[in-house]
PDB file of C-alpha atoms in Angstrom:
ATOM      1  CA  MET V 211      91.330  -4.021  52.187  1.00 49.00           C
ATOM      2  CA  ASP V 212      90.352  -2.856  55.407  1.00 49.00           C
ATOM      3  CA  HIS V 213      92.814  -5.278  57.200  1.00 49.00           C
ATOM      4  CA  SER V 214      95.490  -3.829  54.960  1.00 48.00           C
ATOM      5  CA  ASP V 215      94.466  -0.225  55.769  1.00 50.00           C
ATOM      6  CA  MET V 216      94.313  -0.774  59.431  1.00 46.00           C
ATOM      7  CA  ASN V 217      97.884  -2.241  59.181  1.00 48.00           C
ATOM      8  CA  MET V 218      99.230   0.670  57.404  1.00 48.00           C
ATOM      9  CA  GLY V 219      97.595   3.264  59.725  1.00 49.00           C
ATOM     10  CA  THR V 220      99.282   1.375  62.663  1.00 49.00           C
ATOM     11  CA  SER V 221     102.513   1.346  60.896  1.00 51.00           C
ATOM     12  CA  ALA V 222     102.295   5.083  60.091  1.00 48.00           C
ATOM     13  CA  THR V 223     101.079   5.813  63.690  1.00 49.00           C
ATOM     14  CA  MET V 224     104.203   3.913  65.340  1.00 50.00           C
ATOM     15  CA  SER V 225     106.606   5.617  62.824  1.00 53.00           C
ATOM     16  CA  GLY V 226     105.386   8.832  63.862  1.00 50.00           C
ATOM     17  CA  MET V 227     105.649   7.871  67.520  1.00 50.00           C
ATOM     18  CA  THR V 228     109.088   6.766  67.066  1.00 50.00           C
ATOM     19  CA  MET V 229     110.216  10.021  65.305  1.00 52.00           C
ATOM     20  CA  THR V 230     108.570  11.976  68.161  1.00 50.00           C
ATOM     21  CA  ALA V 231     110.598  10.305  70.677  1.00 47.00           C
ATOM     22  CA  THR V 232     113.786  10.441  68.852  1.00 51.00           C
ATOM     23  CA  SER V 233     113.057  14.220  68.428  1.00 51.00           C
ATOM     24  CA  THR V 234     112.413  14.438  72.239  1.00 50.00           C
ATOM     25  CA  GLY V 235     115.475  12.435  73.136  1.00 51.00           C
ATOM     26  CA  SER V 236     117.468  14.735  71.133  1.00 53.00           C
ATOM     27  CA  MET V 237     116.161  17.877  72.564  1.00 52.00           C
ATOM     28  CA  ALA V 238     116.668  16.489  75.901  1.00 50.00           C
ATOM     29  CA  SER V 239     120.243  15.582  75.073  1.00 53.00           C
ATOM     30  CA  SER V 240     120.771  19.348  73.853  1.00 51.00           C
ATOM     31  CA  THR V 241     119.268  20.713  76.714  1.00 54.00           C
ATOM     32  CA  ARG V 242     121.591  18.757  79.152  1.00 55.00           C
ATOM     33  CA  GLY V 243     124.421  19.712  77.029  1.00 52.00           C
ATOM     34  CA  MET V 244     123.640  23.266  77.188  1.00 53.00           C
ATOM     35  CA  ASP V 245     122.881  23.252  81.258  1.00 54.00           C
ATOM     36  CA  MET V 246     126.675  21.317  81.395  1.00 53.00           C
ATOM     37  CA  ASP V 247     128.257  24.083  79.701  1.00 54.00           C
ATOM     38  CA  MET V 248     126.410  26.662  81.552  1.00 54.00           C
ATOM     39  CA  ASP V 249     127.554  24.886  84.866  1.00 53.00           C
ATOM     40  CA  MET V 250     131.137  24.738  83.663  1.00 53.00           C
ATOM     41  CA  GLY V 251     131.162  28.384  82.696  1.00 53.00           C
ATOM     42  CA  HIS V 252     129.659  29.259  86.052  1.00 51.00           C
ATOM     43  CA  SER V 253     132.211  27.051  87.817  1.00 51.00           C
ATOM     44  CA  SER V 254     134.904  28.655  86.022  1.00 48.00           C
ATOM     45  CA  SER V 255     133.764  32.051  86.670  1.00 48.00           C
ATOM     46  CA  SER V 256     133.566  31.128  90.333  1.00 49.00           C
ATOM     47  CA  ILE V 257     136.979  29.775  90.463  1.00 47.00           C
ATOM     48  CA  MET V 258     138.274  32.972  88.872  1.00 46.00           C
ATOM     49  CA  MET V 259     136.467  35.103  91.547  1.00 43.00           C
ATOM     50  CA  THR V 260     137.575  33.102  94.275  1.00 46.00           C
ATOM     51  CA  SER V 261     141.258  33.429  93.039  1.00 41.00           C
ATOM     52  CA  ALA V 262     140.557  37.223  92.839  1.00 41.00           C
ATOM     53  CA  GLU V 263     139.354  37.177  96.360  1.00 53.00           C
ATOM     54  CA  MET V 264     142.258  35.169  97.727  1.00 56.00           C
ATOM     55  CA  ALA V 265     145.111  37.768  96.307  1.00 58.00           C
ATOM     56  CA  MET V 266     147.312  38.443  99.379  1.00 81.00           C
ATOM     57  CA  VAL V 267     147.170  42.178  99.611  1.00 90.00           C
ATOM     58  CA  PHE V 268     147.166  44.227 102.668  1.00 92.00           C
ATOM     59  CA  PHE V 269     143.968  46.331 103.267  1.00 93.00           C
ATOM     60  CA  GLN V 270     142.591  48.657 105.903  1.00 92.00           C
ATOM     61  CA  SER V 271     139.493  48.022 107.593  1.00 93.00           C
ATOM     62  CA  VAL V 272     138.230  48.412 111.157  1.00 94.00           C
ATOM     63  CA  THR V 273     135.731  45.485 110.969  1.00 94.00           C
ATOM     64  CA  THR V 274     138.267  42.520 110.289  1.00 94.00           C
ATOM     65  CA  PRO V 275     137.749  39.498 112.324  1.00 95.00           C
ATOM     66  CA  LEU V 276     140.641  38.223 114.735  1.00 96.00           C
ATOM     67  CA  TYR V 277     140.742  34.456 115.385  1.00 94.00           C
ATOM     68  CA  SER V 278     137.017  33.947 115.346  1.00 93.00           C
ATOM     69  CA  THR V 279     133.980  35.732 113.906  1.00 92.00           C
ATOM     70  CA  THR V 280     132.561  36.340 117.469  1.00 94.00           C
ATOM     71  CA  TRP V 281     135.978  38.957 117.650  1.00 94.00           C
ATOM     72  CA  THR V 282     135.007  41.399 114.950  1.00 94.00           C
ATOM     73  CA  PRO V 283     135.376  44.927 115.935  1.00 95.00           C
ATOM     74  CA  ALA V 284     132.256  46.949 115.504  1.00 93.00           C
ATOM     75  CA  GLY V 285     133.974  50.324 115.337  1.00 92.00           C
ATOM     76  CA  GLU V 286     137.066  52.432 115.765  1.00 94.00           C
ATOM     77  CA  GLY V 287     137.064  52.144 119.289  1.00 94.00           C
ATOM     78  CA  SER V 288     137.049  48.061 119.547  1.00 95.00           C
ATOM     79  CA  TYR V 289     139.627  48.134 116.603  1.00 96.00           C
ATOM     80  CA  ALA V 290     141.944  50.197 118.400  1.00 96.00           C
ATOM     81  CA  GLY V 291     141.506  47.845 121.546  1.00 96.00           C
ATOM     82  CA  THR V 292     142.379  44.790 119.292  1.00 97.00           C
ATOM     83  CA  CYS V 293     145.326  46.528 118.137  1.00 97.00           C
ATOM     84  CA  ILE V 294     146.514  47.279 121.516  1.00 97.00           C
ATOM     85  CA  PHE V 295     145.852  43.701 122.302  1.00 97.00           C
ATOM     86  CA  LEU V 296     148.180  42.486 119.576  1.00 97.00           C
ATOM     87  CA  ILE V 297     150.878  45.038 120.824  1.00 98.00           C
ATOM     88  CA  VAL V 298     150.839  43.512 124.197  1.00 97.00           C
ATOM     89  CA  LEU V 299     150.750  39.924 122.770  1.00 97.00           C
ATOM     90  CA  ALA V 300     153.810  40.584 120.815  1.00 97.00           C
ATOM     91  CA  LEU V 301     155.664  42.186 123.781  1.00 97.00           C
ATOM     92  CA  VAL V 302     155.002  38.975 125.965  1.00 96.00           C
ATOM     93  CA  HIS V 303     156.020  36.653 123.222  1.00 96.00           C
ATOM     94  CA  ARG V 304     159.617  38.549 123.319  1.00 95.00           C
ATOM     95  CA  ILE V 305     159.854  38.861 127.114  1.00 95.00           C
ATOM     96  CA  LEU V 306     159.096  34.936 127.103  1.00 94.00           C
ATOM     97  CA  ILE V 307     161.861  34.494 124.584  1.00 93.00           C
ATOM     98  CA  ALA V 308     164.038  36.409 127.097  1.00 92.00           C
ATOM     99  CA  ALA V 309     162.791  34.573 130.116  1.00 91.00           C
ATOM    100  CA  ARG V 310     163.778  31.220 128.537  1.00 90.00           C
ATOM    101  CA  SER V 311     167.194  32.546 127.774  1.00 88.00           C
ATOM    102  CA  ILE V 312     167.574  33.763 131.408  1.00 87.00           C
ATOM    103  CA  VAL V 313     166.068  30.608 133.221  1.00 85.00           C
ATOM    104  CA  PHE V 314     167.267  27.859 130.906  1.00 81.00           C
ATOM    105  CA  ASP V 315     170.129  29.169 128.806  1.00 72.00           C
ATOM    106  CA  SER V 316     172.048  31.371 131.360  1.00 64.00           C
ATOM    107  CA  ASN V 317     171.295  29.744 134.437  1.00 60.00           C
ATOM    108  CA  PRO V 318     174.575  28.206 135.864  1.00 57.00           C
ATOM    109  CA  ALA V 319     172.492  26.142 138.328  1.00 57.00           C
ATOM    110  CA  LEU V 320     171.298  24.041 135.304  1.00 56.00           C
ATOM    111  CA  HIS V 321     174.795  23.306 133.855  1.00 52.00           C
ATOM    112  CA  ARG V 322     177.675  21.069 135.168  1.00 53.00           C
ATOM    113  CA  HIS V 323     180.612  23.136 134.477  1.00 50.00           C
ATOM    114  CA  ARG V 324     183.725  21.202 133.196  1.00 48.00           C
ATOM    115  CA  LYS V 325     187.138  22.105 132.431  1.00 47.00           C
ATOM    116  CA  ASP V 326     187.703  22.381 128.658  1.00 47.00           C
ATOM    117  CA  VAL V 327     190.425  20.079 127.328  1.00 44.00           C
ATOM    118  CA  SER V 328     192.736  21.862 124.843  1.00 46.00           C
ATOM    119  CA  SER V 329     194.329  20.407 121.820  1.00 45.00           C
ATOM    120  CA  ASP V 330     197.625  20.309 123.409  1.00 47.00           C
ATOM    121  CA  SER V 331     196.536  18.320 126.497  1.00 46.00           C
ATOM    122  CA  ASP V 332     198.138  15.076 127.576  1.00 46.00           C
ATOM    123  CA  ASP V 333     194.860  13.366 127.184  1.00 48.00           C
ATOM    124  CA  TYR V 334     194.679  13.692 123.697  1.00 47.00           C
ATOM    125  CA  PRO V 335     198.117  13.338 122.406  1.00 47.00           C
ATOM    126  CA  GLY V 336     199.142  14.018 118.860  1.00 47.00           C
ATOM    127  CA  GLY V 337     197.429  16.171 116.223  1.00 49.00           C
ATOM    128  CA  ARG V 338     193.445  16.270 116.152  1.00 57.00           C
ATOM    129  CA  SER V 339     191.208  16.425 112.957  1.00 73.00           C
ATOM    130  CA  GLU V 340     188.152  18.761 112.672  1.00 75.00           C
ATOM    131  CA  LEU V 341     185.841  15.624 113.405  1.00 78.00           C
ATOM    132  CA  ASP V 342     187.792  14.741 116.556  1.00 74.00           C
ATOM    133  CA  SER V 343     187.420  18.485 117.618  1.00 75.00           C
ATOM    134  CA  MET V 344     183.731  18.233 117.029  1.00 77.00           C
ATOM    135  CA  GLY V 345     183.066  15.115 118.985  1.00 76.00           C
ATOM    136  CA  ARG V 346     184.877  16.483 121.935  1.00 73.00           C
ATOM    137  CA  GLN V 347     182.797  19.491 121.820  1.00 74.00           C
ATOM    138  CA  PHE V 348     179.507  17.485 121.521  1.00 70.00           C
ATOM    139  CA  ARG V 349     180.494  15.345 124.416  1.00 72.00           C
ATOM    140  CA  THR V 350     181.432  18.368 126.630  1.00 73.00           C
ATOM    141  CA  GLN V 351     177.898  20.060 125.872  1.00 70.00           C
ATOM    142  CA  TRP V 352     176.180  16.999 126.412  1.00 67.00           C
ATOM    143  CA  ASN V 353     177.739  16.256 129.969  1.00 69.00           C
ATOM    144  CA  SER V 354     177.333  19.839 130.732  1.00 68.00           C
ATOM    145  CA  HIS V 355     173.731  19.754 130.442  1.00 69.00           C
ATOM    146  CA  PRO V 356     172.509  17.004 132.605  1.00 76.00           C
ATOM    147  CA  PHE V 357     168.925  15.666 131.940  1.00 78.00           C
ATOM    148  CA  ARG V 358     166.437  16.484 134.715  1.00 82.00           C
ATOM    149  CA  VAL V 359     162.609  15.689 134.449  1.00 85.00           C
ATOM    150  CA  ALA V 360     161.519  18.848 136.055  1.00 85.00           C
ATOM    151  CA  ASN V 361     163.595  21.035 134.406  1.00 85.00           C
ATOM    152  CA  GLU V 362     163.027  19.497 130.846  1.00 89.00           C
ATOM    153  CA  THR V 363     159.288  19.419 131.735  1.00 92.00           C
ATOM    154  CA  ALA V 364     159.081  23.093 132.586  1.00 90.00           C
ATOM    155  CA  ARG V 365     161.408  23.988 129.515  1.00 90.00           C
ATOM    156  CA  ALA V 366     158.879  21.992 127.155  1.00 93.00           C
ATOM    157  CA  LEU V 367     155.986  23.673 128.647  1.00 95.00           C
ATOM    158  CA  LEU V 368     157.369  27.327 128.191  1.00 94.00           C
ATOM    159  CA  GLU V 369     158.336  26.376 124.771  1.00 95.00           C
ATOM    160  CA  VAL V 370     154.743  25.530 124.151  1.00 96.00           C
ATOM    161  CA  VAL V 371     153.523  28.409 125.275  1.00 96.00           C
ATOM    162  CA  ILE V 372     155.787  30.613 123.370  1.00 96.00           C
ATOM    163  CA  GLY V 373     155.169  28.635 119.985  1.00 96.00           C
ATOM    164  CA  GLY V 374     151.288  29.117 120.584  1.00 97.00           C
ATOM    165  CA  VAL V 375     151.656  32.826 121.087  1.00 97.00           C
ATOM    166  CA  GLY V 376     154.069  33.066 118.097  1.00 96.00           C
ATOM    167  CA  TYR V 377     151.317  31.140 115.909  1.00 97.00           C
ATOM    168  CA  LEU V 378     148.589  33.604 117.271  1.00 97.00           C
ATOM    169  CA  LEU V 379     150.769  36.436 115.987  1.00 97.00           C
ATOM    170  CA  MET V 380     151.238  34.862 112.822  1.00 97.00           C
ATOM    171  CA  LEU V 381     147.384  34.146 112.292  1.00 96.00           C
ATOM    172  CA  ALA V 382     146.589  38.084 112.964  1.00 96.00           C
ATOM    173  CA  VAL V 383     149.238  39.009 110.388  1.00 96.00           C
ATOM    174  CA  MET V 384     147.632  36.373 107.964  1.00 95.00           C
ATOM    175  CA  THR V 385     144.608  38.650 108.169  1.00 94.00           C
ATOM    176  CA  MET V 386     146.330  41.083 105.897  1.00 94.00           C
ATOM    177  CA  ASN V 387     144.937  43.853 107.935  1.00 95.00           C
ATOM    178  CA  MET V 388     147.461  46.533 107.900  1.00 95.00           C
ATOM    179  CA  GLY V 389     146.646  47.852 111.381  1.00 96.00           C
ATOM    180  CA  TYR V 390     147.053  44.461 112.893  1.00 97.00           C
ATOM    181  CA  PHE V 391     150.340  44.033 111.150  1.00 97.00           C
ATOM    182  CA  LEU V 392     151.695  47.013 112.197  1.00 97.00           C
ATOM    183  CA  SER V 393     150.675  46.277 115.713  1.00 97.00           C
ATOM    184  CA  VAL V 394     152.609  43.203 115.879  1.00 97.00           C
ATOM    185  CA  LEU V 395     155.834  44.845 114.384  1.00 97.00           C
ATOM    186  CA  GLY V 396     155.232  47.482 117.023  1.00 97.00           C
ATOM    187  CA  GLY V 397     155.202  44.927 120.092  1.00 97.00           C
ATOM    188  CA  ILE V 398     157.983  43.095 118.415  1.00 96.00           C
ATOM    189  CA  PHE V 399     159.796  46.376 118.638  1.00 97.00           C
ATOM    190  CA  LEU V 400     158.868  47.292 122.276  1.00 96.00           C
ATOM    191  CA  GLY V 401     159.451  43.621 123.531  1.00 94.00           C
ATOM    192  CA  THR V 402     162.843  43.660 121.837  1.00 94.00           C
ATOM    193  CA  PHE V 403     163.588  47.127 123.537  1.00 95.00           C
ATOM    194  CA  VAL V 404     162.644  45.930 127.008  1.00 92.00           C
ATOM    195  CA  ALA V 405     164.177  42.547 126.929  1.00 90.00           C
ATOM    196  CA  GLY V 406     166.190  42.092 123.917  1.00 86.00           C
ATOM    197  CA  ARG V 407     169.256  42.300 125.849  1.00 86.00           C
ATOM    198  CA  PHE V 408     168.508  38.893 127.265  1.00 84.00           C
ATOM    199  CA  GLY V 409     169.429  37.114 124.141  1.00 69.00           C
ATOM    200  CA  ALA V 410     170.382  33.465 123.613  1.00 52.00           C
ATOM    201  CA  GLY V 411     173.928  34.160 123.101  1.00 48.00           C
ATOM    202  CA  ASP V 412     174.595  36.008 126.176  1.00 46.00           C
ATOM    203  CA  ASN V 413     175.755  34.976 129.580  1.00 44.00           C
ATOM    204  CA  HIS V 414     174.289  37.364 132.321  1.00 41.00           C
ATOM    205  CA  HIS V 415     175.105  35.720 135.592  1.00 38.00           C
TER     206      HIS V 415
END
């Protein structure tokens, strides 16, 4: 009888421990599920907040960083100085474009002038199709622009500088600061007013 009672007690104890472990596992699973739901909800809220913060709208602030956190205007005076810098930068950009046109596009020393061949010339008897005309024009342009290493190196370096300044202006506009945007437009206006007549399509000899 004692041995049977002991077995029954042991079985009851083991059953109780199994039920307790099962209940504990269920509670842990429920807690993990709640934590995951809370994390997902928090992530969704963070994504919505980030999307709202990234809305592309213009704003007015005198403490907007430019290019780096170290370049952050501390007040209206430094903000005005930053705007003047952007005006000058846009002005320089337009002047560089005009200089490229003057030095490389309109400089007769860099071109080998050749007499244009008309469609009625004896060198090209008969009618000419549009493709033949385009081919002659391409050959004429190719031969009139000889390749010189020094000239092409200078042209490429100038183009890099123009592109770099242009991207700096683009980054300033992408801050969506209204003052920076208007400053860039003002610099473009002044640059075009000063040097816009030296366009790529003009030939000033």
